[in-house]
Each structure stands twice: as structure tokens, then as C-alpha cells.
PDB file of C-alpha atoms in Angstrom:
ATOM      1  CA  MET A   1     -16.164 124.775  82.040  1.00 53.00           C
ATOM      2  CA  THR A   2     -19.284 126.366  83.400  1.00 49.00           C
ATOM      3  CA  ALA A   3     -20.091 126.554  87.102  1.00 52.00           C
ATOM      4  CA  SER A   4     -22.089 123.334  86.779  1.00 53.00           C
ATOM      5  CA  GLY A   5     -19.137 121.527  85.166  1.00 66.00           C
ATOM      6  CA  GLU A   6     -20.448 121.731  81.612  1.00 72.00           C
ATOM      7  CA  GLN A   7     -17.959 122.271  78.837  1.00 93.00           C
ATOM      8  CA  VAL A   8     -18.552 124.902  76.149  1.00 97.00           C
ATOM      9  CA  VAL A   9     -18.069 124.198  72.461  1.00 97.00           C
ATOM     10  CA  LEU A  10     -17.994 127.313  70.297  1.00 98.00           C
ATOM     11  CA  VAL A  11     -19.612 126.555  66.930  1.00 98.00           C
ATOM     12  CA  VAL A  12     -18.768 129.040  64.181  1.00 98.00           C
ATOM     13  CA  GLU A  13     -21.236 128.274  61.409  1.00 97.00           C
ATOM     14  CA  ASP A  14     -23.137 130.542  59.010  1.00 96.00           C
ATOM     15  CA  SER A  15     -25.782 127.995  57.974  1.00 95.00           C
ATOM     16  CA  GLU A  16     -28.848 127.934  60.216  1.00 96.00           C
ATOM     17  CA  GLU A  17     -29.635 124.429  58.932  1.00 95.00           C
ATOM     18  CA  ASP A  18     -26.166 123.158  59.882  1.00 95.00           C
ATOM     19  CA  ARG A  19     -26.347 124.869  63.296  1.00 97.00           C
ATOM     20  CA  GLU A  20     -29.614 123.046  63.981  1.00 96.00           C
ATOM     21  CA  ALA A  21     -28.142 119.728  62.797  1.00 96.00           C
ATOM     22  CA  ILE A  22     -25.075 120.205  65.031  1.00 97.00           C
ATOM     23  CA  GLN A  23     -27.334 121.001  67.993  1.00 97.00           C
ATOM     24  CA  ARG A  24     -29.468 117.904  67.379  1.00 95.00           C
ATOM     25  CA  ALA A  25     -26.475 115.616  66.876  1.00 95.00           C
ATOM     26  CA  LEU A  26     -24.462 116.686  69.905  1.00 96.00           C
ATOM     27  CA  SER A  27     -27.350 117.137  72.327  1.00 94.00           C
ATOM     28  CA  ARG A  28     -27.973 113.403  72.077  1.00 90.00           C
ATOM     29  CA  SER A  29     -24.413 112.119  72.226  1.00 93.00           C
ATOM     30  CA  HIS A  30     -22.814 114.760  74.473  1.00 94.00           C
ATOM     31  CA  PRO A  31     -25.539 116.362  76.625  1.00 93.00           C
ATOM     32  CA  GLU A  32     -22.880 117.652  79.018  1.00 92.00           C
ATOM     33  CA  LEU A  33     -21.577 120.012  76.339  1.00 95.00           C
ATOM     34  CA  VAL A  34     -22.965 123.528  76.087  1.00 96.00           C
ATOM     35  CA  LEU A  35     -23.055 124.671  72.473  1.00 97.00           C
ATOM     36  CA  GLU A  36     -22.573 128.357  71.793  1.00 97.00           C
ATOM     37  CA  PHE A  37     -23.089 129.567  68.240  1.00 98.00           C
ATOM     38  CA  LEU A  38     -21.555 132.394  66.236  1.00 97.00           C
ATOM     39  CA  PRO A  39     -22.933 132.913  62.707  1.00 95.00           C
ATOM     40  CA  ASP A  40     -19.629 134.217  61.309  1.00 94.00           C
ATOM     41  CA  GLY A  41     -15.923 134.387  62.011  1.00 94.00           C
ATOM     42  CA  HIS A  42     -15.413 138.045  62.810  1.00 93.00           C
ATOM     43  CA  ARG A  43     -16.206 137.782  66.560  1.00 94.00           C
ATOM     44  CA  VAL A  44     -14.334 134.578  67.401  1.00 96.00           C
ATOM     45  CA  SER A  45     -11.250 136.293  68.852  1.00 95.00           C
ATOM     46  CA  ASP A  46     -13.367 138.596  71.019  1.00 95.00           C
ATOM     47  CA  ARG A  47     -15.385 135.635  72.320  1.00 97.00           C
ATOM     48  CA  LEU A  48     -12.260 133.660  73.198  1.00 96.00           C
ATOM     49  CA  ARG A  49     -10.860 136.670  75.081  1.00 95.00           C
ATOM     50  CA  ASP A  50     -14.102 137.184  77.026  1.00 95.00           C
ATOM     51  CA  ASP A  51     -13.345 136.406  80.658  1.00 91.00           C
ATOM     52  CA  THR A  52     -16.992 136.903  81.690  1.00 93.00           C
ATOM     53  CA  SER A  53     -18.018 133.680  79.912  1.00 92.00           C
ATOM     54  CA  PRO A  54     -16.613 130.161  80.261  1.00 94.00           C
ATOM     55  CA  HIS A  55     -13.715 129.512  77.918  1.00 94.00           C
ATOM     56  CA  PRO A  56     -14.631 127.057  75.154  1.00 96.00           C
ATOM     57  CA  VAL A  57     -12.861 123.703  75.262  1.00 95.00           C
ATOM     58  CA  LEU A  58     -13.215 123.362  71.498  1.00 96.00           C
ATOM     59  CA  VAL A  59     -14.013 125.510  68.460  1.00 97.00           C
ATOM     60  CA  LEU A  60     -15.990 123.814  65.704  1.00 97.00           C
ATOM     61  CA  LEU A  61     -15.214 125.980  62.693  1.00 97.00           C
ATOM     62  CA  ASP A  62     -16.904 126.104  59.289  1.00 97.00           C
ATOM     63  CA  LEU A  63     -14.422 126.845  56.528  1.00 95.00           C
ATOM     64  CA  ASN A  64     -16.601 128.539  53.910  1.00 93.00           C
ATOM     65  CA  MET A  65     -18.377 131.541  55.407  1.00 93.00           C
ATOM     66  CA  PRO A  66     -19.003 135.001  53.994  1.00 90.00           C
ATOM     67  CA  GLY A  67     -16.823 137.776  55.379  1.00 90.00           C
ATOM     68  CA  THR A  68     -14.208 136.339  57.717  1.00 92.00           C
ATOM     69  CA  ASP A  69     -13.880 132.731  56.558  1.00 94.00           C
ATOM     70  CA  GLY A  70     -12.702 129.802  58.628  1.00 96.00           C
ATOM     71  CA  LEU A  71      -9.161 129.738  57.251  1.00 96.00           C
ATOM     72  CA  ARG A  72      -8.650 133.378  58.182  1.00 96.00           C
ATOM     73  CA  VAL A  73     -10.064 132.761  61.684  1.00 97.00           C
ATOM     74  CA  LEU A  74      -7.765 129.773  62.134  1.00 97.00           C
ATOM     75  CA  THR A  75      -4.708 131.660  60.884  1.00 96.00           C
ATOM     76  CA  GLU A  76      -5.416 134.587  63.211  1.00 95.00           C
ATOM     77  CA  LEU A  77      -5.992 132.328  66.221  1.00 96.00           C
ATOM     78  CA  ARG A  78      -2.733 130.450  65.753  1.00 95.00           C
ATOM     79  CA  ALA A  79      -0.742 133.648  65.152  1.00 95.00           C
ATOM     80  CA  ASP A  80      -2.060 135.357  68.281  1.00 93.00           C
ATOM     81  CA  ALA A  81       0.230 135.619  71.308  1.00 93.00           C
ATOM     82  CA  ASP A  82      -2.726 135.137  73.684  1.00 93.00           C
ATOM     83  CA  PRO A  83      -2.799 131.445  74.706  1.00 90.00           C
ATOM     84  CA  ARG A  84      -6.604 131.604  75.077  1.00 90.00           C
ATOM     85  CA  LEU A  85      -6.700 131.943  71.286  1.00 92.00           C
ATOM     86  CA  ARG A  86      -3.535 130.217  70.156  1.00 91.00           C
ATOM     87  CA  ASP A  87      -4.026 127.049  72.224  1.00 91.00           C
ATOM     88  CA  VAL A  88      -7.747 126.367  71.781  1.00 94.00           C
ATOM     89  CA  ILE A  89      -8.609 123.130  69.963  1.00 96.00           C
ATOM     90  CA  VAL A  90      -9.951 123.922  66.493  1.00 96.00           C
ATOM     91  CA  VAL A  91     -11.846 121.336  64.477  1.00 97.00           C
ATOM     92  CA  VAL A  92     -12.597 122.468  60.943  1.00 96.00           C
ATOM     93  CA  PHE A  93     -16.013 120.997  60.089  1.00 95.00           C
ATOM     94  CA  THR A  94     -16.721 121.740  56.446  1.00 93.00           C
ATOM     95  CA  SER A  95     -18.269 120.543  53.214  1.00 93.00           C
ATOM     96  CA  SER A  96     -14.983 121.013  51.350  1.00 92.00           C
ATOM     97  CA  THR A  97     -13.080 117.875  50.418  1.00 92.00           C
ATOM     98  CA  THR A  98     -10.407 119.518  48.287  1.00 94.00           C
ATOM     99  CA  SER A  99      -6.889 118.522  49.199  1.00 95.00           C
ATOM    100  CA  ALA A 100      -5.787 122.164  48.900  1.00 96.00           C
ATOM    101  CA  ASP A 101      -8.273 123.215  51.625  1.00 96.00           C
ATOM    102  CA  ILE A 102      -7.253 120.312  53.834  1.00 95.00           C
ATOM    103  CA  ASP A 103      -3.555 121.137  53.417  1.00 95.00           C
ATOM    104  CA  ARG A 104      -4.097 124.864  54.045  1.00 96.00           C
ATOM    105  CA  CYS A 105      -6.059 124.200  57.224  1.00 96.00           C
ATOM    106  CA  TYR A 106      -3.483 121.821  58.684  1.00 95.00           C
ATOM    107  CA  GLU A 107      -0.679 124.206  57.702  1.00 95.00           C
ATOM    108  CA  ALA A 108      -2.566 127.003  59.484  1.00 95.00           C
ATOM    109  CA  GLY A 109      -2.826 124.909  62.655  1.00 95.00           C
ATOM    110  CA  ALA A 110      -6.111 122.982  62.551  1.00 95.00           C
ATOM    111  CA  ASP A 111      -6.238 120.167  65.083  1.00 95.00           C
ATOM    112  CA  SER A 112      -8.708 118.168  62.994  1.00 94.00           C
ATOM    113  CA  TYR A 113     -10.317 118.496  59.577  1.00 95.00           C
ATOM    114  CA  VAL A 114     -13.677 116.786  59.278  1.00 94.00           C
ATOM    115  CA  TYR A 115     -15.862 116.538  56.179  1.00 93.00           C
ATOM    116  CA  LYS A 116     -19.479 117.590  56.741  1.00 93.00           C
ATOM    117  CA  PRO A 117     -21.667 114.971  54.993  1.00 91.00           C
ATOM    118  CA  VAL A 118     -25.059 115.907  53.540  1.00 90.00           C
ATOM    119  CA  ASN A 119     -26.819 112.808  54.912  1.00 92.00           C
ATOM    120  CA  PHE A 120     -27.880 113.566  58.527  1.00 92.00           C
ATOM    121  CA  THR A 121     -27.133 110.092  59.866  1.00 93.00           C
ATOM    122  CA  LEU A 122     -23.593 110.237  58.529  1.00 94.00           C
ATOM    123  CA  PHE A 123     -23.305 113.922  59.554  1.00 94.00           C
ATOM    124  CA  ARG A 124     -24.201 112.968  63.142  1.00 93.00           C
ATOM    125  CA  THR A 125     -21.841 109.984  63.202  1.00 94.00           C
ATOM    126  CA  VAL A 126     -18.876 111.957  61.835  1.00 94.00           C
ATOM    127  CA  LEU A 127     -19.470 114.946  64.118  1.00 95.00           C
ATOM    128  CA  GLN A 128     -19.976 112.822  67.217  1.00 94.00           C
ATOM    129  CA  GLY A 129     -16.796 110.879  66.446  1.00 94.00           C
ATOM    130  CA  ALA A 130     -14.731 114.042  66.085  1.00 94.00           C
ATOM    131  CA  VAL A 131     -16.039 115.528  69.326  1.00 95.00           C
ATOM    132  CA  GLU A 132     -15.650 112.217  71.146  1.00 94.00           C
ATOM    133  CA  TYR A 133     -11.999 112.009  70.084  1.00 93.00           C
ATOM    134  CA  TRP A 134     -11.226 115.347  71.765  1.00 92.00           C
ATOM    135  CA  HIS A 135     -13.525 114.593  74.714  1.00 91.00           C
ATOM    136  CA  THR A 136     -11.675 111.326  75.359  1.00 90.00           C
ATOM    137  CA  ASN A 137      -8.391 113.251  75.287  1.00 86.00           C
ATOM    138  CA  GLY A 138      -9.704 115.710  77.870  1.00 88.00           C
ATOM    139  CA  PHE A 139      -9.999 118.536  75.320  1.00 90.00           C
ATOM    140  CA  VAL A 140      -6.248 118.977  75.511  1.00 87.00           C
ATOM    141  CA  ARG A 141      -4.095 119.642  72.468  1.00 82.00           C
ATOM    142  CA  PRO A 142      -1.080 117.379  72.238  1.00 74.00           C
ATOM    143  CA  SER A 143       2.047 119.165  73.288  1.00 65.00           C
ATOM    144  CA  ALA A 144       4.511 120.079  70.589  1.00 49.00           C
ATOM    145  CA  PRO A 145       7.459 117.739  70.157  1.00 45.00           C
ATOM    146  CA  PRO A 146      10.541 118.883  72.002  1.00 45.00           C
ATOM    147  CA  GLU A 147      12.831 121.162  70.079  1.00 48.00           C
ATOM    148  CA  VAL A 148      16.046 119.534  68.933  1.00 49.00           C
ATOM    149  CA  PRO A 149      19.090 121.699  69.592  1.00 53.00           C
ATOM    150  CA  VAL A 150      20.988 122.710  66.502  1.00 54.00           C
ATOM    151  CA  ALA A 151      24.592 121.546  66.656  1.00 49.00           C
TER     152      ALA A 151
END
């Protein structure tokens, strides 16, 4: 949270058009959220480790980006020992509907996988619903189920 109580959402998206659409959609439905944009995945870890800026409550991650793609970012975040990276909520927001991409993202630790529609009205509705789900849950990842002792 920022000093004024605003919550930061880190949007990792290479498309300027999609960044603008995300800004328009969320500024109307969630004006309390501060959107911070990164145009690619290679600086996500550094941003999440930056103690001079408010820690994002959620990462909205595009899957298909040049260079460091979303799957690689997600895999690196979940493998990191630093809880600032490992425990952040990650919503993959992508145009891919392939079951292989969906499976890979959930296997890598995505908290949500949301299809990015082309139609702006549907785009806004889907995005707002995904953010509202996590907002309603206090931007807290569900805790892992308790480990069952091996007999």
C-alpha cells in the first residue's frame, strides 16, 4: 500500500494498446488501485525487491512477451526464496486459450489465468472481475493445505 492507502498493481504488458485498455478499465472500477506498468518481464524481480516503492498487492502478467516471457517470470517468482517474490499474487492475463498454456501456468504457480478478449467491453468485464475477486479476498493468496505426515 502507498502512504495514502492505495494499493499497487504491477502490470507486466508489452502492448501499449493493452496497457491503455487496462488503465481505462481499472481506473473506472477500482480507482483506489495504483497501476504501475512494466513493458517486459526482465525487471519484475527487481521491482518486487525494491523496498523504496510500495510492494504490489497483485501482478497482472501477460504471457506472450518478447524476451523474458510471462511463463519464465512466473516460474522464477515461484522458485525464489524471497517471499516478496514467491508469495505475490500473479494473475496471468493473456490472449492465449490453449490448454497447454493454461496447464503450464497453473503448474508454475499462477493464482489465476484469465483470457484477454479482443472486444473492449468484454475485456473490461473480465479484467474487472479478476481484480475484484482478489480485492474481495484482501489480495491474500490462500494458504497451502496442511502437509499430511507420511506414516
